[in-house]
Tab-separated table of C-alpha atoms in Angstrom:
chain	number	residue	atom	x	y	z
A	1	MET	CA	0.004	-0.024	-0.004
A	2	PRO	CA	1.231	3.532	-0.646
A	3	ASP	CA	2.321	5.001	2.722
A	4	THR	CA	3.081	8.577	2.450
A	5	GLY	CA	2.233	9.237	6.102
A	6	GLY	CA	3.979	6.253	7.491
A	7	VAL	CA	0.744	4.863	8.976
A	8	TRP	CA	1.101	1.286	7.613
A	9	THR	CA	4.839	1.301	8.382
A	10	GLN	CA	4.201	1.906	12.046
A	11	LEU	CA	1.444	-0.691	12.202
A	12	ALA	CA	3.629	-3.224	10.329
A	13	ALA	CA	6.422	-2.706	12.782
A	14	HIS	CA	4.030	-3.356	15.679
A	15	LEU	CA	2.816	-6.622	14.091
A	16	ARG	CA	6.336	-7.795	13.348
A	17	ALA	CA	7.283	-7.277	17.003
A	18	ILE	CA	4.621	-9.737	18.239
A	19	SER	CA	6.325	-13.032	17.344
A	20	PRO	CA	9.755	-12.215	18.930
A	21	ALA	CA	7.945	-11.156	22.187
A	22	LEU	CA	6.254	-14.486	22.628
A	23	PRO	CA	7.838	-16.929	25.102
A	24	GLN	CA	7.832	-19.759	22.528
A	25	THR	CA	6.700	-20.538	19.019
A	26	PRO	CA	2.904	-20.933	19.100
A	27	ARG	CA	1.314	-24.309	18.482
A	28	ALA	CA	-1.441	-22.476	16.522
A	29	LEU	CA	-3.141	-19.122	16.101
A	30	LEU	CA	-6.833	-18.637	16.738
A	31	VAL	CA	-7.912	-15.312	15.202
A	32	VAL	CA	-11.279	-13.776	16.059
A	33	SER	CA	-12.223	-11.626	13.035
A	34	ALA	CA	-14.403	-8.481	13.003
A	35	HIS	CA	-15.229	-9.426	9.372
A	36	TRP	CA	-17.196	-12.707	10.081
A	37	GLU	CA	-20.523	-12.929	11.854
A	38	THR	CA	-22.592	-16.049	12.269
A	39	ALA	CA	-25.580	-17.396	14.293
A	40	GLY	CA	-23.551	-18.590	17.299
A	41	PHE	CA	-19.871	-18.822	16.990
A	42	ALA	CA	-18.092	-20.595	14.104
A	43	VAL	CA	-14.578	-21.861	13.845
A	44	SER	CA	-12.786	-22.569	10.500
A	45	GLY	CA	-12.140	-26.280	10.074
A	46	CYS	CA	-10.395	-26.495	6.694
A	47	ASP	CA	-7.038	-28.187	6.249
A	48	ARG	CA	-5.960	-25.461	3.827
A	49	PRO	CA	-8.324	-22.429	3.872
A	50	GLY	CA	-8.280	-20.113	0.915
A	51	LEU	CA	-8.193	-16.292	1.191
A	52	LEU	CA	-11.185	-13.941	0.865
A	53	TYR	CA	-10.180	-10.650	-0.667
A	54	ASP	CA	-13.183	-8.957	1.022
A	55	TYR	CA	-12.286	-5.370	0.274
A	56	HIS	CA	-12.808	-3.014	-2.613
A	57	GLY	CA	-10.915	-0.287	-4.446
A	58	PHE	CA	-7.500	-1.271	-3.360
A	59	PRO	CA	-4.303	-1.598	-5.562
A	60	PRO	CA	-4.218	-4.662	-7.818
A	61	GLU	CA	-1.320	-6.230	-5.904
A	62	THR	CA	-3.536	-6.501	-2.757
A	63	TYR	CA	-5.650	-9.044	-4.629
A	64	ALA	CA	-2.676	-11.217	-5.313
A	65	LEU	CA	-1.497	-11.636	-1.746
A	66	THR	CA	-0.903	-15.189	-0.439
A	67	TRP	CA	-0.501	-16.684	3.015
A	68	PRO	CA	-0.422	-20.449	2.739
A	69	ALA	CA	-0.664	-21.376	6.410
A	70	ALA	CA	-2.354	-24.650	7.308
A	71	GLY	CA	-5.578	-25.057	9.271
A	72	ASP	CA	-6.027	-27.444	12.128
A	73	PRO	CA	-9.334	-29.242	11.978
A	74	ASP	CA	-8.777	-31.183	15.276
A	75	LEU	CA	-8.060	-28.015	17.165
A	76	ALA	CA	-11.089	-26.372	15.550
A	77	GLN	CA	-13.198	-29.280	16.821
A	78	ARG	CA	-11.753	-28.978	20.291
A	79	ALA	CA	-12.477	-25.186	20.386
A	80	VAL	CA	-16.027	-25.761	19.313
A	81	GLU	CA	-16.440	-28.367	22.046
A	82	MET	CA	-15.026	-25.959	24.656
A	83	LEU	CA	-17.531	-23.321	23.667
A	84	ASP	CA	-20.399	-25.796	23.619
A	85	VAL	CA	-19.489	-27.120	27.134
A	86	SER	CA	-19.657	-23.514	28.335
A	87	GLY	CA	-23.164	-23.154	27.050
A	88	LEU	CA	-22.348	-21.298	23.855
A	89	THR	CA	-23.571	-22.174	20.437
A	90	ALA	CA	-20.676	-23.050	18.129
A	91	SER	CA	-20.032	-24.967	14.947
A	92	ILE	CA	-17.299	-25.900	12.496
A	93	ASP	CA	-17.135	-24.113	9.120
A	94	CYS	CA	-15.260	-26.212	6.519
A	95	VAL	CA	-16.056	-23.866	3.575
A	96	ARG	CA	-15.142	-20.234	4.372
A	97	GLY	CA	-11.616	-19.020	3.703
A	98	TRP	CA	-9.713	-16.459	5.764
A	99	ASP	CA	-10.923	-12.845	5.365
A	100	HIS	CA	-8.614	-9.839	5.560
A	101	GLY	CA	-9.094	-9.543	9.235
A	102	VAL	CA	-7.252	-12.876	9.459
A	103	PHE	CA	-4.686	-13.193	6.709
A	104	VAL	CA	-3.554	-9.579	6.435
A	105	PRO	CA	-2.303	-9.068	9.992
A	106	MET	CA	-1.107	-12.674	10.307
A	107	LYS	CA	0.885	-12.446	7.047
A	108	VAL	CA	2.809	-9.462	8.520
A	109	ALA	CA	3.169	-10.925	12.011
A	110	PHE	CA	3.996	-14.500	10.939
A	111	PRO	CA	5.222	-14.178	7.368
A	112	ASP	CA	6.620	-17.706	7.089
A	113	ALA	CA	3.039	-19.096	7.337
A	114	ASP	CA	4.462	-22.152	9.191
A	115	ILE	CA	2.058	-22.008	12.194
A	116	PRO	CA	-1.494	-23.524	11.832
A	117	CYS	CA	-4.215	-21.005	12.021
A	118	LEU	CA	-7.953	-21.028	12.818
A	119	ALA	CA	-10.430	-18.191	12.185
A	120	MET	CA	-13.372	-17.638	14.571
A	121	SER	CA	-16.457	-15.633	13.879
A	122	LEU	CA	-18.381	-13.218	16.039
A	123	ASP	CA	-21.877	-14.094	17.280
A	124	ARG	CA	-24.150	-11.917	15.224
A	125	SER	CA	-26.048	-10.782	18.355
A	126	LEU	CA	-22.951	-8.684	19.101
A	127	ASP	CA	-23.551	-9.261	22.832
A	128	PRO	CA	-20.417	-8.090	24.742
A	129	ASP	CA	-20.948	-10.471	27.548
A	130	LEU	CA	-21.288	-13.428	25.171
A	131	HIS	CA	-17.899	-12.585	23.744
A	132	LEU	CA	-16.271	-12.305	27.119
A	133	ARG	CA	-17.684	-15.666	27.955
A	134	ALA	CA	-16.282	-17.096	24.713
A	135	GLY	CA	-12.856	-15.905	25.752
A	136	ARG	CA	-13.134	-17.549	29.174
A	137	ALA	CA	-14.288	-20.823	27.533
A	138	LEU	CA	-11.260	-20.882	25.180
A	139	ALA	CA	-8.697	-19.731	27.808
A	140	PRO	CA	-7.332	-23.298	28.467
A	141	LEU	CA	-6.013	-23.338	24.908
A	142	ARG	CA	-3.441	-20.657	25.865
A	143	ASP	CA	-1.828	-23.223	28.154
A	144	GLU	CA	-1.552	-25.527	25.163
A	145	GLY	CA	0.471	-23.008	23.115
A	146	VAL	CA	-2.396	-21.413	21.162
A	147	VAL	CA	-2.180	-17.665	20.685
A	148	ILE	CA	-5.699	-16.126	20.720
A	149	VAL	CA	-5.783	-12.969	18.661
A	150	GLY	CA	-8.660	-10.380	18.629
A	151	SER	CA	-8.475	-8.860	15.115
A	152	GLY	CA	-10.516	-5.652	14.977
A	153	SER	CA	-9.910	-1.962	15.699
A	154	SER	CA	-10.079	0.105	18.831
A	155	PHE	CA	-11.778	2.875	16.797
A	156	HIS	CA	-13.868	2.199	13.723
A	157	ASN	CA	-15.498	5.184	12.126
A	158	MET	CA	-14.127	5.858	8.604
A	159	ARG	CA	-15.625	9.426	8.577
A	160	ALA	CA	-13.091	10.372	11.244
A	161	MET	CA	-10.254	10.183	8.670
A	162	ALA	CA	-11.352	13.513	7.275
A	163	ASP	CA	-13.136	15.011	10.259
A	164	SER	CA	-11.005	16.549	12.943
A	165	ALA	CA	-13.929	16.699	15.416
A	166	LEU	CA	-14.488	12.962	15.141
A	167	ALA	CA	-10.790	12.390	15.507
A	168	GLN	CA	-10.972	14.034	18.985
A	169	CYS	CA	-13.820	11.633	19.772
A	170	SER	CA	-11.354	8.756	19.041
A	171	ILE	CA	-8.885	10.231	21.553
A	172	ASP	CA	-11.492	10.465	24.277
A	173	PHE	CA	-12.730	6.854	23.667
A	174	ASP	CA	-9.149	5.617	23.575
A	175	ALA	CA	-8.394	7.106	27.002
A	176	TRP	CA	-11.499	5.333	28.369
A	177	LEU	CA	-10.489	2.061	26.700
A	178	HIS	CA	-6.962	2.169	28.199
A	179	ASP	CA	-8.409	2.647	31.593
A	180	ALA	CA	-10.937	-0.136	31.183
A	181	VAL	CA	-8.546	-2.775	29.649
A	182	THR	CA	-5.706	-2.149	32.086
A	183	SER	CA	-7.968	-2.444	35.112
A	184	GLN	CA	-8.341	-5.549	37.287
A	185	PRO	CA	-10.357	-8.151	35.457
A	186	ASP	CA	-13.573	-7.780	37.316
A	187	ARG	CA	-13.688	-4.028	36.804
A	188	ARG	CA	-12.442	-4.458	33.216
A	189	ASP	CA	-15.185	-6.911	32.264
A	190	VAL	CA	-17.888	-4.704	33.775
A	191	ALA	CA	-16.541	-1.728	31.793
A	192	LEU	CA	-16.427	-3.710	28.586
A	193	ARG	CA	-19.924	-5.065	28.999
A	194	ASN	CA	-21.114	-1.494	29.294
A	195	TRP	CA	-18.875	-0.034	26.742
A	196	GLU	CA	-21.741	2.054	25.224
A	197	ARG	CA	-21.528	4.281	28.324
A	198	ALA	CA	-17.900	5.254	27.399
A	199	PRO	CA	-17.255	8.869	26.053
A	200	ASN	CA	-18.177	9.019	22.359
A	201	ALA	CA	-18.825	5.260	22.285
A	202	ARG	CA	-21.205	5.204	19.303
A	203	ILE	CA	-19.224	7.809	17.426
A	204	SER	CA	-16.117	5.542	17.809
A	205	HIS	CA	-18.049	2.461	16.990
A	206	PRO	CA	-21.302	3.132	15.064
A	207	ARG	CA	-21.485	-0.724	14.964
A	208	GLU	CA	-19.460	-2.672	17.540
A	209	GLU	CA	-18.184	-5.601	15.432
A	210	HIS	CA	-14.606	-4.213	15.422
A	211	LEU	CA	-14.622	-3.836	19.227
A	212	LEU	CA	-15.852	-7.333	20.083
A	213	PRO	CA	-12.685	-9.356	19.150
A	214	LEU	CA	-10.918	-7.397	21.977
A	215	MET	CA	-13.536	-8.782	24.395
A	216	VAL	CA	-12.873	-12.415	23.407
A	217	ALA	CA	-9.161	-11.738	24.039
A	218	ALA	CA	-9.818	-10.041	27.302
A	219	GLY	CA	-12.005	-12.925	28.407
A	220	THR	CA	-9.107	-15.389	28.168
A	221	SER	CA	-7.094	-13.627	30.952
A	222	ASP	CA	-7.452	-13.110	34.686
A	223	LEU	CA	-4.793	-10.392	34.658
A	224	PRO	CA	-5.084	-6.734	33.634
A	225	GLY	CA	-4.315	-6.066	29.956
A	226	THR	CA	-1.163	-4.201	28.909
A	227	VAL	CA	-0.674	-1.635	26.121
A	228	ILE	CA	1.463	-2.866	23.162
A	229	TYR	CA	0.491	-0.315	20.497
A	230	ARG	CA	-0.640	3.225	20.628
A	231	GLU	CA	-0.616	5.474	17.573
A	232	LYS	CA	-2.507	8.143	15.769
A	233	LEU	CA	-3.681	7.058	12.332
A	234	ALA	CA	-3.085	9.830	9.792
A	235	GLY	CA	-1.913	11.889	12.741
A	236	ARG	CA	-5.424	12.277	14.099
A	237	VAL	CA	-7.298	9.015	14.891
A	238	ALA	CA	-6.233	7.282	18.061
A	239	LEU	CA	-5.687	3.514	17.768
A	240	SER	CA	-4.401	1.071	20.420
A	241	GLY	CA	-3.469	-2.614	20.773
A	242	PHE	CA	-3.406	-4.716	23.952
A	243	ARG	CA	-1.919	-7.887	25.258
A	244	PHE	CA	-3.496	-10.167	27.822
A	245	ASP	CA	-0.986	-12.298	29.770
């Protein structure tokens, strides 16, 4: 992508720093994508998922990207069973490929494509508590070497790119999100369940699908989150990334 402002260069550097910071090579990646919604949760169960170029109007080279990582059908089945045991509706999807919320960040963070990967959908109810519960259900996978990734955006209002007033809204929401995520888990989860009460919540997320992957990741941990990325997109829009140990 053309990068006159250095925006993508900053984000790429953040993504490339993820793998070296891990204590060991992951057994697998489980990526919760903001770009996939289903009735109940779904987990990709293909051996070799294809890629979905689910974007429009980008340079031709972005439609020729590849990332040939393997799937892990056995792990997908285990993840679905864990969700089911926790009272959550879940299923295997053996058809859908990886959308850009999966293969684009993972291609940068793990370019060798040598770690199996699963994609997981959001429940189309978009219920925050349901997604925190999904994280808690999947938490034991972390002890088995699975890295659980929430792939979304801490701010998702495209109008803000050209509107300085909306950009300030992103800064206010980002400050709230930092306080919420880095709090003790009980307080954090209450705040995330009630995220619509945050300053400029619905300006920052007119629709919450890009915020919910964070809640799945948060639900996997009984420790406060830590900040691993904080930048201003195009010098205006505040964006943040978090890690849950």
